[in-house]
Coordinates of C-alpha atoms and ligand atoms in Angstrom, one line a residue:
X1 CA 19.9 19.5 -16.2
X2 CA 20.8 17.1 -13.7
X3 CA 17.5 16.0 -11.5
X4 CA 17.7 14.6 -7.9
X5 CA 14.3 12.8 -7.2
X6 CA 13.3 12.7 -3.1
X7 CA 11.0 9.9 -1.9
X8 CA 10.3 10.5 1.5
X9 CA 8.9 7.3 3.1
X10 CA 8.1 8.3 6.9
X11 CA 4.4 10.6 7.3
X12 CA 5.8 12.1 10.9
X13 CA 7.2 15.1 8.6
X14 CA 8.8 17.3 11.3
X15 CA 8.8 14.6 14.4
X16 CA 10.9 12.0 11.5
X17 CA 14.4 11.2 11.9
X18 CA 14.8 9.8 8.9
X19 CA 12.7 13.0 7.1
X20 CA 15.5 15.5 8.8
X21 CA 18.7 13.6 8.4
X22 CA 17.5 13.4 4.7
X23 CA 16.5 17.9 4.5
X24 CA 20.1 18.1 6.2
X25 CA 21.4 15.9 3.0
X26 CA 19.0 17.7 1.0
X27 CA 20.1 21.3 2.2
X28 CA 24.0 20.9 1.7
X29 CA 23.3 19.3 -1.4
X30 CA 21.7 22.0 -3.0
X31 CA 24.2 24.2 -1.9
X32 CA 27.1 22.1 -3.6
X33 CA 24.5 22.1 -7.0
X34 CA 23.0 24.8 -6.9
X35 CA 21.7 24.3 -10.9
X36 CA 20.2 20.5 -10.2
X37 CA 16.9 20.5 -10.0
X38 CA 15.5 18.6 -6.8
X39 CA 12.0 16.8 -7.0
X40 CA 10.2 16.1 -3.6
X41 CA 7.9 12.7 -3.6
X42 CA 6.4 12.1 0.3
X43 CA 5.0 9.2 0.0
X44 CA 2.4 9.8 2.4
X45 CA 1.1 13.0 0.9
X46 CA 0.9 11.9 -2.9
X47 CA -2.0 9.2 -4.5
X48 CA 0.2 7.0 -5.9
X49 CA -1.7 5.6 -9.1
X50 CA -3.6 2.3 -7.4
X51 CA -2.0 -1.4 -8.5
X52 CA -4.8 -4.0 -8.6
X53 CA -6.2 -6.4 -10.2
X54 CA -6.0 -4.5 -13.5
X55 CA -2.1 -3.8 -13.1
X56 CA -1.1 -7.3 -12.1
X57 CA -2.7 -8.6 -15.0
X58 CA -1.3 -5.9 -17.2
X59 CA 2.1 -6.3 -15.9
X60 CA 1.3 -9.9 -17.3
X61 CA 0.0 -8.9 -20.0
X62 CA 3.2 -6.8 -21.1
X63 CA 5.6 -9.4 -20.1
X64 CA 4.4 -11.5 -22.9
X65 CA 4.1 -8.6 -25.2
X66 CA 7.7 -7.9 -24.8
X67 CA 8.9 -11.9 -24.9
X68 CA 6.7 -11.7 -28.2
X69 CA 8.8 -9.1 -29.5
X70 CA 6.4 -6.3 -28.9
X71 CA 7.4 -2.6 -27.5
X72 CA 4.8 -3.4 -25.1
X73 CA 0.7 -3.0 -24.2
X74 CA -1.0 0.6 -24.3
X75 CA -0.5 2.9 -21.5
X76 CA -4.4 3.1 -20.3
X77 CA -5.8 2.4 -17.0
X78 CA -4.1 1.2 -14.0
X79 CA -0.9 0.6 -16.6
X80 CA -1.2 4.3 -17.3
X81 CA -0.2 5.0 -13.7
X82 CA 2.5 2.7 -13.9
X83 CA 4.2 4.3 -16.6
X84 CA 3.5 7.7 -15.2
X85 CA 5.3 6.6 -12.0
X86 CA 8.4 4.9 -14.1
X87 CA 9.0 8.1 -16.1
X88 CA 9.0 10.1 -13.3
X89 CA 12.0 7.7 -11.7
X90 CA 13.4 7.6 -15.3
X91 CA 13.7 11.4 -15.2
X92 CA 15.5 11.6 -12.5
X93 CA 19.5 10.9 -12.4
X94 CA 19.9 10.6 -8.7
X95 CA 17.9 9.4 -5.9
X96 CA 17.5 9.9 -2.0
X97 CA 15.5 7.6 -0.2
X98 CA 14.6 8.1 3.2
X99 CA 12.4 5.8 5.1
X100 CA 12.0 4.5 8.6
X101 CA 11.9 0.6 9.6
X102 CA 8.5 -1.0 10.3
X103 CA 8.4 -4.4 11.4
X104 CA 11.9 -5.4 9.7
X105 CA 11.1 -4.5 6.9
X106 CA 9.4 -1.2 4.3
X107 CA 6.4 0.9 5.5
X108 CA 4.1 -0.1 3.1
X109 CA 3.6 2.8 1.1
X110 CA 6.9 2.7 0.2
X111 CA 6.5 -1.0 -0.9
X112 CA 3.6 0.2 -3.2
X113 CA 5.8 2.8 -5.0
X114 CA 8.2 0.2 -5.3
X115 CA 5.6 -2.0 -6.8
X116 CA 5.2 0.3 -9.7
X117 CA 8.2 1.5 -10.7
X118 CA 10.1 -2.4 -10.6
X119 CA 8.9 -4.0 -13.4
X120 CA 9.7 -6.4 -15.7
X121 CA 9.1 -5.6 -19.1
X122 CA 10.3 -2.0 -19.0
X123 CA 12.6 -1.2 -15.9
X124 CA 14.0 -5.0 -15.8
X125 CA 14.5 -6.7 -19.0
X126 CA 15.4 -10.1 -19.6
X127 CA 18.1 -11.1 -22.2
X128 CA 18.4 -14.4 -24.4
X129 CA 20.1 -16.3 -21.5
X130 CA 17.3 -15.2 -19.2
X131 CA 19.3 -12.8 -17.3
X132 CA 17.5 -9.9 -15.9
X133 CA 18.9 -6.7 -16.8
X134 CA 18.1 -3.9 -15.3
X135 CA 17.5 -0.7 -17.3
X136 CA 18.0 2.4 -14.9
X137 CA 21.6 2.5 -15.1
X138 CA 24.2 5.2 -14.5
X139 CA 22.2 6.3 -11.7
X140 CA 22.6 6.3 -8.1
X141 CA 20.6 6.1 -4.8
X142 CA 21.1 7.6 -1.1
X143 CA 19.1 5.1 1.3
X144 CA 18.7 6.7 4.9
X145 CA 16.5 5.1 7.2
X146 CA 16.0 5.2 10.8
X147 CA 15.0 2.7 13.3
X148 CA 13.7 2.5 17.1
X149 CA 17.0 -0.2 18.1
X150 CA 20.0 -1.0 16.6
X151 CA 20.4 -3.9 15.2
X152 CA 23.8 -5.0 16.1
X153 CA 21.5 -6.0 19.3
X154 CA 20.2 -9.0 20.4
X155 CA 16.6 -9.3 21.1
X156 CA 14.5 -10.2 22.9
X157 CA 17.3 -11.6 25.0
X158 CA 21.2 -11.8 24.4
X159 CA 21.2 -15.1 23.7
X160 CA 18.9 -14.6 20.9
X161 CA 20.8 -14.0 17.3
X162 CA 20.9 -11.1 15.6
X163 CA 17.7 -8.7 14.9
X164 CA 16.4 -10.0 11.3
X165 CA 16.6 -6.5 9.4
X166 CA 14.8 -7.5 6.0
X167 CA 15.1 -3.9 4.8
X168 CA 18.5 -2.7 4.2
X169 CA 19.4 -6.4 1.9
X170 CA 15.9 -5.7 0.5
X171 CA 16.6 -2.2 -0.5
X172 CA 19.9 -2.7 -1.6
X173 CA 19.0 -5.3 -3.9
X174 CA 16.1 -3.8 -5.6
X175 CA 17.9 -1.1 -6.5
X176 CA 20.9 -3.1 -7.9
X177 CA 17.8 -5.2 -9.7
X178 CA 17.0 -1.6 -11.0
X179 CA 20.1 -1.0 -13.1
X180 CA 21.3 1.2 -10.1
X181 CA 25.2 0.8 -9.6
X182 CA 26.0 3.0 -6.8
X183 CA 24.1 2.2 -3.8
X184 CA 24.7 4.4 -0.7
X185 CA 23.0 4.0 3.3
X186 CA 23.2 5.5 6.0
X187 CA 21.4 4.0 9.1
X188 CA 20.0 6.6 11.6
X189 CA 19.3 4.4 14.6
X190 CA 18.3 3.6 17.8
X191 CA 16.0 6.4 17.6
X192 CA 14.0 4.7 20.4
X193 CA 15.3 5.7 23.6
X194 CA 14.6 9.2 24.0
X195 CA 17.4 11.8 25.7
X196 CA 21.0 13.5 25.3
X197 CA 22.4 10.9 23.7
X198 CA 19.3 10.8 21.0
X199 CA 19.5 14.1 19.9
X200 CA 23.8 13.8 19.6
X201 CA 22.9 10.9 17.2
X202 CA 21.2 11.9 15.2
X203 CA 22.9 15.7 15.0
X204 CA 26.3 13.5 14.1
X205 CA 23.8 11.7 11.4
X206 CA 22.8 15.2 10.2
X207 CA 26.7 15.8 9.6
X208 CA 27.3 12.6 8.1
X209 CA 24.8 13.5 5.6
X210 CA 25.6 16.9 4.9
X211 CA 29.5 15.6 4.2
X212 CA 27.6 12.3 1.9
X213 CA 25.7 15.1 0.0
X214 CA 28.9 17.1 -0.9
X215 CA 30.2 13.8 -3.2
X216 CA 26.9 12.6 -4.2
Ligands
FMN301 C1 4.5 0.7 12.5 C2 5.9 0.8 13.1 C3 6.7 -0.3 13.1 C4 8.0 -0.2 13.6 N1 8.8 -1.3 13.6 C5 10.1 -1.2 14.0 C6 11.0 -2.3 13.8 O1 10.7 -3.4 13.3 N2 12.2 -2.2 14.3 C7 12.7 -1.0 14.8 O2 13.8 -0.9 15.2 N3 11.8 0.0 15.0 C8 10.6 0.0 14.6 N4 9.7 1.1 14.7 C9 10.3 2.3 15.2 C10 10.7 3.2 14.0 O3 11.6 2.6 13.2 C11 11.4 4.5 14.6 O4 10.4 5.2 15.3 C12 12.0 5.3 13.5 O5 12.6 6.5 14.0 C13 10.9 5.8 12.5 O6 11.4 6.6 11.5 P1 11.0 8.1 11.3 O7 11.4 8.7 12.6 O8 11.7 8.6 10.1 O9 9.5 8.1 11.1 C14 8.4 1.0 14.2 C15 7.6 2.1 14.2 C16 6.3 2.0 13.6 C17 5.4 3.2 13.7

């Protein structure tokens, strides 16, 4: 059965942009596949398996185990949670990310997740010419994400470049890191200045998604 994993990244559940242009995507979706099953991961309402001390050094710890030719080190402790987190992604066939911006760049729960599930040594391996390859292929991702400006604008003042947005390259790339070959966003943005035009925003991003689900 085809599996559609859902990591929600934003904990404002109903007052989230990104969390309901992702159930609009979510809702036409499973009315074009009806038979997929859908698996829902907020990020804020799980306990993701801690990543300390123990897990660095395990992540270590198997990298060596795999250069030595090994199938790599015993799933106990914080590892354990690791691997528990990787099958879960490994499961799944398609995924749909949605996530707000804070401060350029991931909220950091969603960094954490990330921080299990990329790993070198079992998602990412590394051939004879020290290429990294990475494993999860044949799979694809829906990114949205929402943002208080848009960042086409200039800020703080015109004359100032272009806002630094370390999310989208970030996101894209890890993915692509991942294996994944088909990499899909869709920005939700400026959610910041409330009124009419707000709400017509993000009701055309609703549409948008509903129409991206129906090919996905
Ligand atoms: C901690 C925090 C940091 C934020 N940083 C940014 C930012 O760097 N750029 C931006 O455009 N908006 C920023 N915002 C605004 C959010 O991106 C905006 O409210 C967005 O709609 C949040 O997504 P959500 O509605 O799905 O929760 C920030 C909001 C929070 C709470």
């Amino acid at each position: 059965m085809t599996r559609l994993l859902y990591v929600e990244a934003s904990p404002r559940k109903q007052n989230s942009y990104s969390s309901r242009v992702a159930q609009a995507f979510l809702e036409s979706y499973q009315e074009t596949h009806p038979d997929h099953d859908v698996e829902q991961f907020p990020l804020f309402q799980v306990d993701l398996p801690p990543f300390t001390a123990e897990g660095a050094d395990q992540k270590m710890e198997n990298i060596m185990n795999r250069f030595a030719g090994g199938d790599g080190i015993e799933a106990i402790g914080e590892w354990a949670g690791v691997m528990a987190e990787i099958g879960r992604l490994e499961r799944a066939d398609k995924v749909l990310l949605s996530s707000p911006v804070w401060n350029y760049s991931l909220p950091y729960r969603l960094k954490h997740w990330l921080d299990l599930v990329v790993q070198v040594g079992v998602t990412v391996l590394v051939n004879e010419k020290f290429e990294y390859i990475g494993q999860l292929i044949g799979r694809r991702v829906q990114i949205i994400t929402s943002s208080g400006s848009s960042y086409e604008e200039r800020f703080p003042l015109p004359t100032d470049g272009t806002k630094t947005d370390f999310m989208h390259p970030y996101l894209e790339h890890i993915f692509r890191f991942l294996g994944f070959e088909d990499i899909r966003t869709l920005r939700v943005h400026p959610t910041g200045i409330p009124g009419p035009d707000l709400e017509k925003m993000v009701a055309e991003k609703e549409e948008e998604a509903r129409a991206a689900a129906k090919t996905f």
